[in-house]
């Protein structure tokens, strides 16, 4: 089966009001969307449930983080089980902002991934190298090490619940997008890594999406790469052009 194209919108710590959140949803609810693409949007946790209640049913909702413990004295955390109980199907884990600003290690990300799949959630698992790592030729090594921790923590069948987001740190929020050749090269390296570390089937079936300054202007070319199975979009997911990114694979009807 071909891999279903996937477009996620990571709202990060946006928008700043419930009214703006409703306006973002209205744009998506009114848009002509390519429903062959899996569409997931990820608002701040306070908006997860109200957003899920007003967004059209073809659009899924993702949390931006969860904790690996089920419950207990962990102030400020939300568990994977609580997300599942609230009907939230996806969670983003290991985003570079969480790794750098909140010091999450690959082992913690792996524990969270394990807890999320055990709770029945699907995971958008983020990996990516810094500019210094890319320039020193360490990109494949860095993303392989980030994935190694998860490979050790979950079972082969759990990979059916994982989408890998390759997000080079130097491309996030910088306006500096990876070229389609750079994205393809790393996506292929991730697929080759999965073949060896997990299995050829998991490598073939797992969606590997690209994130980092994706916009309406660059999404088409990136989407043509054979190992680019979609996008995780930050800044542009808050703008009307997000509709064009969702529709990157849409075949125009002949007139
Ligand atoms: P930008 O699209 O704003 O570069 O952010 C990408 C990202 O971090 C998505 O998770």
mmCIF file of N, CA and C and ligand atoms in Angstrom, residues 10 12 92 95-97 126 167 171-175 211-214 232-237, ligand 1:
data_model
loop_
_atom_site.group_PDB
_atom_site.id
_atom_site.type_symbol
_atom_site.label_atom_id
_atom_site.label_comp_id
_atom_site.label_asym_id
_atom_site.label_seq_id
_atom_site.Cartn_x
_atom_site.Cartn_y
_atom_site.Cartn_z
ATOM 1 N N UNK A 10 1.817 22.345 13.405
ATOM 2 C CA UNK A 10 2.257 22.486 14.793
ATOM 3 C C UNK A 10 2.110 23.961 15.162
ATOM 4 N N UNK A 12 2.515 25.304 17.954
ATOM 5 C CA UNK A 12 3.442 25.711 19.033
ATOM 6 C C UNK A 12 2.662 26.530 20.079
ATOM 7 N N UNK A 92 2.703 14.957 19.342
ATOM 8 C CA UNK A 92 4.041 15.269 18.821
ATOM 9 C C UNK A 92 5.030 15.017 19.952
ATOM 10 N N UNK A 95 10.077 17.181 19.749
ATOM 11 C CA UNK A 95 10.330 18.367 18.928
ATOM 12 C C UNK A 95 11.631 19.031 19.385
ATOM 13 N N UNK A 96 12.352 19.626 18.457
ATOM 14 C CA UNK A 96 13.661 20.189 18.820
ATOM 15 C C UNK A 96 13.538 21.292 19.872
ATOM 16 N N UNK A 97 12.385 21.994 19.873
ATOM 17 C CA UNK A 97 12.217 23.025 20.918
ATOM 18 C C UNK A 97 12.118 22.387 22.294
ATOM 19 N N UNK A 126 9.790 13.601 16.324
ATOM 20 C CA UNK A 126 10.658 14.560 15.639
ATOM 21 C C UNK A 126 12.138 14.261 15.875
ATOM 22 N N UNK A 167 13.123 17.180 11.047
ATOM 23 C CA UNK A 167 13.102 18.636 11.148
ATOM 24 C C UNK A 167 14.504 19.144 11.464
ATOM 25 N N UNK A 171 16.538 24.770 10.052
ATOM 26 C CA UNK A 171 15.467 25.167 9.124
ATOM 27 C C UNK A 171 14.196 25.573 9.863
ATOM 28 N N UNK A 172 14.160 25.343 11.171
ATOM 29 C CA UNK A 172 12.924 25.596 11.924
ATOM 30 C C UNK A 172 12.803 27.071 12.262
ATOM 31 N N UNK A 173 11.752 27.696 11.749
ATOM 32 C CA UNK A 173 11.462 29.092 12.073
ATOM 33 C C UNK A 173 12.477 30.074 11.512
ATOM 34 N N UNK A 174 13.311 29.633 10.602
ATOM 35 C CA UNK A 174 14.384 30.492 10.099
ATOM 36 C C UNK A 174 14.104 31.016 8.685
ATOM 37 N N UNK A 175 13.113 30.442 8.026
ATOM 38 C CA UNK A 175 12.881 30.798 6.629
ATOM 39 C C UNK A 175 13.867 30.104 5.693
ATOM 40 N N UNK A 211 9.873 18.869 8.151
ATOM 41 C CA UNK A 211 9.477 20.116 8.807
ATOM 42 C C UNK A 211 10.627 21.096 8.845
ATOM 43 N N UNK A 212 10.311 22.368 8.688
ATOM 44 C CA UNK A 212 11.336 23.417 8.722
ATOM 45 C C UNK A 212 11.085 24.398 7.602
ATOM 46 N N UNK A 213 10.405 25.499 7.920
ATOM 47 C CA UNK A 213 10.142 26.586 6.960
ATOM 48 C C UNK A 213 9.398 26.131 5.704
ATOM 49 N N UNK A 214 8.501 25.160 5.889
ATOM 50 C CA UNK A 214 7.648 24.763 4.753
ATOM 51 C C UNK A 214 6.622 25.873 4.533
ATOM 52 N N UNK A 232 5.479 18.659 8.472
ATOM 53 C CA UNK A 232 5.063 19.204 9.758
ATOM 54 C C UNK A 232 5.361 20.704 9.676
ATOM 55 N N UNK A 233 4.288 21.479 9.728
ATOM 56 C CA UNK A 233 4.377 22.901 9.410
ATOM 57 C C UNK A 233 4.223 23.721 10.689
ATOM 58 N N UNK A 234 5.128 24.669 10.907
ATOM 59 C CA UNK A 234 5.019 25.548 12.063
ATOM 60 C C UNK A 234 4.328 26.850 11.685
ATOM 61 N N UNK A 235 5.123 27.897 11.466
ATOM 62 C CA UNK A 235 4.583 29.242 11.228
ATOM 63 C C UNK A 235 3.489 29.302 10.171
ATOM 64 N N UNK A 236 3.689 28.615 9.045
ATOM 65 C CA UNK A 236 2.707 28.717 7.954
ATOM 66 C C UNK A 236 1.390 28.004 8.280
ATOM 67 N N UNK A 237 1.380 27.179 9.336
ATOM 68 C CA UNK A 237 0.112 26.508 9.686
ATOM 69 C C UNK A 237 -0.860 27.483 10.346
HETATM 70 P P1 LIG B 1 8.448 26.340 10.906
HETATM 71 O O1 LIG B 1 7.540 25.797 9.838
HETATM 72 O O2 LIG B 1 7.907 27.586 11.551
HETATM 73 O O3 LIG B 1 9.858 26.458 10.442
HETATM 74 O O4 LIG B 1 8.449 25.257 12.102
HETATM 75 C C1 LIG B 1 8.642 23.924 11.794
HETATM 76 C C2 LIG B 1 8.354 23.126 12.994
HETATM 77 O O5 LIG B 1 9.034 23.236 14.002
HETATM 78 C C3 LIG B 1 7.211 22.202 12.947
HETATM 79 O O6 LIG B 1 7.193 21.356 14.051
#
